[in-house]
């Protein structure tokens, strides 16, 4: 039994972006922020019309591991950045957007091919939501057991999404900084709200490690974070996958850690 639990934990870690750090209990973390609960999903308001969704997966020997994404209200619709860990959790996010925000999710993207970012993509397809991903994500996703997104972003030489993909997410800006946490990690900016989402590539300013590097591109990591930094110079709020949103100090700390790879 112990061996089976160890194997399960290892498998889950390799399909997610687990930072190798101990966290305070969930209740303590949420008490420090303005958090709304809906079922087992947490929602934190980052700005008017911008919410961070947080889902948890309980890993043996580790405990509940949070994963964050975004909901961005745009007119009568909501744009979703990343699913929850599971289809059931992602269903809750969709229900919350429809019943609480009263703006159903119409379009979604996943930022790379790990469980914490696209584990609930089947729920999006069941709800007939348009899904988008990096070309590599749509190859690696099925290899990791996930449905591919139904649409594929195209990026220009400067890393910006172009064409129908870019238009589908306006006013968000979709940016590929280069390989870092994974070869396919993409990032998202919301210029009107001074927010940028670095996904699993960016770590908190208090982080001691870069977390899971099983699928990383270590030789490019630091430069890719610098590219993200330059792409969204006016973003005062930096959101990320496994820690609360904070200042640009998170970018600086991630660069410091990546320079040591």
mmCIF file of C-alpha atoms in Angstrom:
data_model
loop_
_atom_site.group_PDB
_atom_site.id
_atom_site.type_symbol
_atom_site.label_atom_id
_atom_site.label_comp_id
_atom_site.label_asym_id
_atom_site.label_seq_id
_atom_site.Cartn_x
_atom_site.Cartn_y
_atom_site.Cartn_z
ATOM 1 C CA UNK A 1 0.000 0.000 0.000
ATOM 2 C CA UNK A 2 2.790 2.436 0.912
ATOM 3 C CA UNK A 3 4.502 1.713 -2.395
ATOM 4 C CA UNK A 4 1.251 2.353 -4.288
ATOM 5 C CA UNK A 5 0.748 5.687 -2.551
ATOM 6 C CA UNK A 6 4.310 6.702 -3.366
ATOM 7 C CA UNK A 7 3.830 5.805 -7.018
ATOM 8 C CA UNK A 8 0.545 7.754 -7.129
ATOM 9 C CA UNK A 9 2.139 10.824 -5.608
ATOM 10 C CA UNK A 10 5.039 10.668 -8.053
ATOM 11 C CA UNK A 11 2.725 10.304 -11.040
ATOM 12 C CA UNK A 12 0.618 13.273 -10.004
ATOM 13 C CA UNK A 13 3.647 15.443 -9.376
ATOM 14 C CA UNK A 14 4.986 14.679 -12.835
ATOM 15 C CA UNK A 15 1.696 15.812 -14.438
ATOM 16 C CA UNK A 16 1.450 19.028 -12.454
ATOM 17 C CA UNK A 17 3.492 21.999 -11.319
ATOM 18 C CA UNK A 18 3.975 21.289 -7.648
ATOM 19 C CA UNK A 19 6.291 23.720 -5.896
ATOM 20 C CA UNK A 20 8.443 21.857 -3.399
ATOM 21 C CA UNK A 21 7.456 23.951 -0.408
ATOM 22 C CA UNK A 22 5.287 23.557 2.685
ATOM 23 C CA UNK A 23 2.200 25.761 2.825
ATOM 24 C CA UNK A 24 0.028 27.020 5.651
ATOM 25 C CA UNK A 25 -3.369 25.319 5.985
ATOM 26 C CA UNK A 26 -5.928 26.409 3.390
ATOM 27 C CA UNK A 27 -8.150 28.109 5.972
ATOM 28 C CA UNK A 28 -5.217 30.209 7.186
ATOM 29 C CA UNK A 29 -4.266 31.239 3.655
ATOM 30 C CA UNK A 30 -7.820 32.191 2.724
ATOM 31 C CA UNK A 31 -8.407 34.132 5.949
ATOM 32 C CA UNK A 32 -5.653 36.483 4.827
ATOM 33 C CA UNK A 33 -7.449 37.328 1.585
ATOM 34 C CA UNK A 34 -10.944 38.247 0.403
ATOM 35 C CA UNK A 35 -11.933 34.770 -0.747
ATOM 36 C CA UNK A 36 -15.345 33.548 -1.917
ATOM 37 C CA UNK A 37 -16.061 29.818 -1.715
ATOM 38 C CA UNK A 38 -18.305 27.884 -4.107
ATOM 39 C CA UNK A 39 -18.272 24.194 -3.325
ATOM 40 C CA UNK A 40 -14.592 23.337 -2.986
ATOM 41 C CA UNK A 41 -13.439 26.115 -5.330
ATOM 42 C CA UNK A 42 -12.110 29.451 -4.052
ATOM 43 C CA UNK A 43 -12.473 32.730 -5.932
ATOM 44 C CA UNK A 44 -10.353 35.794 -5.187
ATOM 45 C CA UNK A 45 -11.120 39.164 -6.782
ATOM 46 C CA UNK A 46 -7.991 40.695 -8.313
ATOM 47 C CA UNK A 47 -9.705 43.681 -9.971
ATOM 48 C CA UNK A 48 -13.139 44.651 -11.253
ATOM 49 C CA UNK A 49 -14.185 41.856 -13.572
ATOM 50 C CA UNK A 50 -11.103 39.720 -12.849
ATOM 51 C CA UNK A 51 -11.222 36.761 -10.489
ATOM 52 C CA UNK A 52 -8.645 34.145 -9.622
ATOM 53 C CA UNK A 53 -10.068 30.622 -9.294
ATOM 54 C CA UNK A 54 -8.307 28.156 -7.017
ATOM 55 C CA UNK A 55 -8.852 24.412 -6.892
ATOM 56 C CA UNK A 56 -7.133 21.842 -4.704
ATOM 57 C CA UNK A 57 -5.860 18.306 -5.197
ATOM 58 C CA UNK A 58 -4.990 16.261 -2.119
ATOM 59 C CA UNK A 59 -1.704 14.466 -2.770
ATOM 60 C CA UNK A 60 -0.646 11.619 -0.441
ATOM 61 C CA UNK A 61 2.171 12.743 1.793
ATOM 62 C CA UNK A 62 1.860 16.343 0.611
ATOM 63 C CA UNK A 63 -1.687 17.471 1.385
ATOM 64 C CA UNK A 64 -3.947 19.860 -0.535
ATOM 65 C CA UNK A 65 -2.096 21.501 -3.414
ATOM 66 C CA UNK A 66 -3.680 24.679 -4.843
ATOM 67 C CA UNK A 67 -3.767 25.610 -8.500
ATOM 68 C CA UNK A 68 -4.869 29.009 -9.763
ATOM 69 C CA UNK A 69 -6.332 30.284 -13.002
ATOM 70 C CA UNK A 70 -8.331 33.340 -14.038
ATOM 71 C CA UNK A 71 -11.868 34.358 -14.935
ATOM 72 C CA UNK A 72 -12.117 37.623 -16.872
ATOM 73 C CA UNK A 73 -15.482 39.232 -17.575
ATOM 74 C CA UNK A 74 -15.729 40.739 -21.055
ATOM 75 C CA UNK A 75 -19.153 42.177 -21.829
ATOM 76 C CA UNK A 76 -21.734 39.400 -21.649
ATOM 77 C CA UNK A 77 -19.159 36.619 -21.550
ATOM 78 C CA UNK A 78 -16.415 35.332 -19.292
ATOM 79 C CA UNK A 79 -12.998 34.220 -20.520
ATOM 80 C CA UNK A 80 -11.356 31.340 -18.654
ATOM 81 C CA UNK A 81 -7.613 30.913 -18.209
ATOM 82 C CA UNK A 82 -6.836 27.312 -17.192
ATOM 83 C CA UNK A 83 -9.153 24.636 -15.891
ATOM 84 C CA UNK A 84 -9.194 23.215 -12.388
ATOM 85 C CA UNK A 85 -7.511 19.914 -11.547
ATOM 86 C CA UNK A 86 -10.594 17.854 -12.465
ATOM 87 C CA UNK A 87 -13.702 17.958 -14.619
ATOM 88 C CA UNK A 88 -15.971 18.136 -11.561
ATOM 89 C CA UNK A 89 -14.074 21.129 -10.174
ATOM 90 C CA UNK A 90 -14.116 22.809 -13.570
ATOM 91 C CA UNK A 91 -17.890 22.323 -13.719
ATOM 92 C CA UNK A 92 -18.127 24.304 -10.480
ATOM 93 C CA UNK A 93 -16.113 27.146 -12.005
ATOM 94 C CA UNK A 94 -18.463 27.224 -14.992
ATOM 95 C CA UNK A 95 -21.524 27.215 -12.721
ATOM 96 C CA UNK A 96 -20.122 30.049 -10.609
ATOM 97 C CA UNK A 97 -19.447 32.199 -13.668
ATOM 98 C CA UNK A 98 -22.977 31.623 -14.938
ATOM 99 C CA UNK A 99 -24.902 31.980 -11.669
ATOM 100 C CA UNK A 100 -22.818 34.474 -9.679
ATOM 101 C CA UNK A 101 -21.095 36.555 -12.333
ATOM 102 C CA UNK A 102 -24.119 36.002 -14.646
ATOM 103 C CA UNK A 103 -21.630 35.922 -17.527
ATOM 104 C CA UNK A 104 -21.178 32.354 -18.805
ATOM 105 C CA UNK A 105 -17.751 31.160 -19.886
ATOM 106 C CA UNK A 106 -17.647 31.208 -23.680
ATOM 107 C CA UNK A 107 -13.957 30.743 -24.436
ATOM 108 C CA UNK A 108 -11.056 29.181 -22.546
ATOM 109 C CA UNK A 109 -7.340 28.579 -22.867
ATOM 110 C CA UNK A 110 -4.965 26.237 -21.089
ATOM 111 C CA UNK A 111 -1.432 27.417 -20.437
ATOM 112 C CA UNK A 112 0.330 24.048 -20.791
ATOM 113 C CA UNK A 113 -0.204 20.295 -20.792
ATOM 114 C CA UNK A 114 -0.210 19.440 -17.073
ATOM 115 C CA UNK A 115 -3.135 18.238 -14.951
ATOM 116 C CA UNK A 116 -3.405 21.431 -12.903
ATOM 117 C CA UNK A 117 -3.883 23.478 -16.086
ATOM 118 C CA UNK A 118 -5.979 21.244 -18.342
ATOM 119 C CA UNK A 119 -7.229 18.399 -16.152
ATOM 120 C CA UNK A 120 -10.779 19.704 -16.575
ATOM 121 C CA UNK A 121 -10.744 20.332 -20.310
ATOM 122 C CA UNK A 122 -13.294 17.585 -20.993
ATOM 123 C CA UNK A 123 -15.802 19.541 -18.885
ATOM 124 C CA UNK A 124 -15.266 22.559 -21.134
ATOM 125 C CA UNK A 125 -15.922 20.488 -24.229
ATOM 126 C CA UNK A 126 -19.011 18.953 -22.635
ATOM 127 C CA UNK A 127 -20.272 22.521 -22.160
ATOM 128 C CA UNK A 128 -19.431 23.403 -25.800
ATOM 129 C CA UNK A 129 -16.883 26.015 -24.754
ATOM 130 C CA UNK A 130 -14.263 26.975 -27.336
ATOM 131 C CA UNK A 131 -10.813 25.906 -26.133
ATOM 132 C CA UNK A 132 -7.363 27.103 -27.198
ATOM 133 C CA UNK A 133 -3.790 26.009 -26.504
ATOM 134 C CA UNK A 134 -0.201 26.197 -27.710
ATOM 135 C CA UNK A 135 0.560 23.754 -30.570
ATOM 136 C CA UNK A 136 2.816 21.680 -28.306
ATOM 137 C CA UNK A 137 0.092 21.494 -25.647
ATOM 138 C CA UNK A 138 -2.213 19.914 -28.192
ATOM 139 C CA UNK A 139 0.400 17.200 -28.750
ATOM 140 C CA UNK A 140 1.536 16.682 -25.161
ATOM 141 C CA UNK A 141 -1.958 16.931 -23.666
ATOM 142 C CA UNK A 142 -3.249 13.705 -25.237
ATOM 143 C CA UNK A 143 0.053 12.010 -24.344
ATOM 144 C CA UNK A 144 -0.697 12.923 -20.712
ATOM 145 C CA UNK A 145 -4.272 11.633 -20.953
ATOM 146 C CA UNK A 146 -6.112 14.904 -21.641
ATOM 147 C CA UNK A 147 -8.292 15.914 -24.550
ATOM 148 C CA UNK A 148 -6.537 18.425 -26.815
ATOM 149 C CA UNK A 149 -7.921 21.929 -27.091
ATOM 150 C CA UNK A 150 -10.142 22.335 -30.125
ATOM 151 C CA UNK A 151 -8.175 25.306 -31.418
ATOM 152 C CA UNK A 152 -4.462 26.048 -31.677
ATOM 153 C CA UNK A 153 -2.802 29.420 -31.143
ATOM 154 C CA UNK A 154 -0.405 30.838 -33.690
ATOM 155 C CA UNK A 155 2.406 33.062 -32.461
ATOM 156 C CA UNK A 156 4.495 35.616 -34.311
ATOM 157 C CA UNK A 157 8.261 35.889 -34.028
ATOM 158 C CA UNK A 158 7.937 38.146 -30.997
ATOM 159 C CA UNK A 159 5.863 35.606 -29.079
ATOM 160 C CA UNK A 160 2.437 37.244 -29.379
ATOM 161 C CA UNK A 161 -0.656 35.272 -30.354
ATOM 162 C CA UNK A 162 -2.033 36.366 -33.719
ATOM 163 C CA UNK A 163 -5.079 35.817 -35.891
ATOM 164 C CA UNK A 164 -8.265 34.188 -34.630
ATOM 165 C CA UNK A 165 -6.685 33.120 -31.354
ATOM 166 C CA UNK A 166 -5.693 36.649 -30.398
ATOM 167 C CA UNK A 167 -9.075 38.008 -31.497
ATOM 168 C CA UNK A 168 -10.973 35.398 -29.488
ATOM 169 C CA UNK A 169 -9.405 36.579 -26.238
ATOM 170 C CA UNK A 170 -9.318 40.338 -26.741
ATOM 171 C CA UNK A 171 -8.864 42.349 -24.462
ATOM 172 C CA UNK A 172 -6.444 39.734 -23.084
ATOM 173 C CA UNK A 173 -2.962 39.496 -24.580
ATOM 174 C CA UNK A 174 -1.628 35.983 -25.083
ATOM 175 C CA UNK A 175 2.148 35.673 -25.010
ATOM 176 C CA UNK A 176 4.598 32.796 -25.416
ATOM 177 C CA UNK A 177 7.838 33.768 -23.632
ATOM 178 C CA UNK A 178 9.782 30.651 -24.592
ATOM 179 C CA UNK A 179 10.288 27.385 -22.772
ATOM 180 C CA UNK A 180 10.669 27.487 -18.993
ATOM 181 C CA UNK A 181 8.515 25.373 -16.663
ATOM 182 C CA UNK A 182 7.576 23.466 -19.826
ATOM 183 C CA UNK A 183 8.290 23.919 -23.511
ATOM 184 C CA UNK A 184 4.693 25.053 -24.108
ATOM 185 C CA UNK A 185 4.017 27.431 -21.201
ATOM 186 C CA UNK A 186 2.060 30.470 -22.344
ATOM 187 C CA UNK A 187 1.232 33.583 -20.345
ATOM 188 C CA UNK A 188 -1.613 36.097 -20.301
ATOM 189 C CA UNK A 189 -1.777 39.837 -19.774
ATOM 190 C CA UNK A 190 -4.761 42.053 -18.986
ATOM 191 C CA UNK A 191 -3.353 45.505 -19.761
ATOM 192 C CA UNK A 192 -6.496 47.417 -18.764
ATOM 193 C CA UNK A 193 -6.261 45.929 -15.267
ATOM 194 C CA UNK A 194 -2.446 45.962 -14.920
ATOM 195 C CA UNK A 195 -2.471 42.198 -14.374
ATOM 196 C CA UNK A 196 -0.265 39.487 -15.874
ATOM 197 C CA UNK A 197 -0.587 35.732 -15.324
ATOM 198 C CA UNK A 198 2.648 33.760 -15.489
ATOM 199 C CA UNK A 199 1.135 30.352 -14.774
ATOM 200 C CA UNK A 200 3.537 27.745 -13.393
ATOM 201 C CA UNK A 201 6.571 29.531 -14.799
ATOM 202 C CA UNK A 202 6.414 32.272 -12.149
ATOM 203 C CA UNK A 203 7.029 31.583 -8.463
ATOM 204 C CA UNK A 204 6.277 33.671 -5.393
ATOM 205 C CA UNK A 205 8.837 36.150 -4.089
ATOM 206 C CA UNK A 206 9.227 33.901 -1.029
ATOM 207 C CA UNK A 207 9.859 30.730 -3.048
ATOM 208 C CA UNK A 208 12.968 28.685 -2.396
ATOM 209 C CA UNK A 209 12.713 26.511 -5.513
ATOM 210 C CA UNK A 210 11.214 26.497 -9.004
ATOM 211 C CA UNK A 211 9.124 23.474 -8.099
ATOM 212 C CA UNK A 212 8.582 20.652 -10.556
ATOM 213 C CA UNK A 213 11.235 20.751 -13.285
ATOM 214 C CA UNK A 214 10.496 17.336 -14.796
ATOM 215 C CA UNK A 215 9.419 18.873 -18.116
ATOM 216 C CA UNK A 216 11.373 22.120 -17.818
ATOM 217 C CA UNK A 217 13.665 23.831 -20.302
ATOM 218 C CA UNK A 218 16.363 24.867 -17.799
ATOM 219 C CA UNK A 219 18.724 26.479 -20.286
ATOM 220 C CA UNK A 220 15.994 28.896 -21.424
ATOM 221 C CA UNK A 221 14.101 29.394 -18.160
ATOM 222 C CA UNK A 222 15.690 32.647 -16.981
ATOM 223 C CA UNK A 223 15.518 34.311 -20.397
ATOM 224 C CA UNK A 224 11.889 33.291 -20.831
ATOM 225 C CA UNK A 225 11.008 34.919 -17.505
ATOM 226 C CA UNK A 226 12.854 38.053 -18.607
ATOM 227 C CA UNK A 227 10.803 37.984 -21.816
ATOM 228 C CA UNK A 228 7.603 37.802 -19.749
ATOM 229 C CA UNK A 229 8.843 40.704 -17.633
ATOM 230 C CA UNK A 230 9.457 42.818 -20.748
ATOM 231 C CA UNK A 231 6.170 41.808 -22.391
ATOM 232 C CA UNK A 232 4.035 43.163 -19.549
ATOM 233 C CA UNK A 233 6.033 46.076 -18.086
ATOM 234 C CA UNK A 234 2.984 47.849 -16.652
ATOM 235 C CA UNK A 235 1.503 44.861 -14.834
ATOM 236 C CA UNK A 236 1.468 45.679 -11.129
ATOM 237 C CA UNK A 237 -0.310 42.451 -10.146
ATOM 238 C CA UNK A 238 1.460 39.217 -11.040
ATOM 239 C CA UNK A 239 -0.724 36.126 -10.767
ATOM 240 C CA UNK A 240 0.698 32.613 -10.829
ATOM 241 C CA UNK A 241 -0.418 29.010 -10.508
ATOM 242 C CA UNK A 242 0.551 27.991 -6.996
ATOM 243 C CA UNK A 243 0.755 31.128 -4.851
ATOM 244 C CA UNK A 244 -1.408 34.215 -4.284
ATOM 245 C CA UNK A 245 -1.030 37.082 -6.739
ATOM 246 C CA UNK A 246 1.546 39.651 -5.686
ATOM 247 C CA UNK A 247 3.903 42.366 -6.931
ATOM 248 C CA UNK A 248 6.585 42.169 -9.607
ATOM 249 C CA UNK A 249 8.941 40.893 -6.923
ATOM 250 C CA UNK A 250 7.697 37.449 -7.964
ATOM 251 C CA UNK A 251 9.265 37.924 -11.394
ATOM 252 C CA UNK A 252 12.565 39.070 -9.910
ATOM 253 C CA UNK A 253 12.680 36.102 -7.544
ATOM 254 C CA UNK A 254 11.900 33.657 -10.345
ATOM 255 C CA UNK A 255 14.728 35.092 -12.430
ATOM 256 C CA UNK A 256 17.109 34.708 -9.490
ATOM 257 C CA UNK A 257 16.128 31.068 -9.063
ATOM 258 C CA UNK A 258 16.312 30.348 -12.787
ATOM 259 C CA UNK A 259 19.753 31.936 -13.088
ATOM 260 C CA UNK A 260 20.999 29.228 -10.719
ATOM 261 C CA UNK A 261 19.813 26.334 -12.886
#
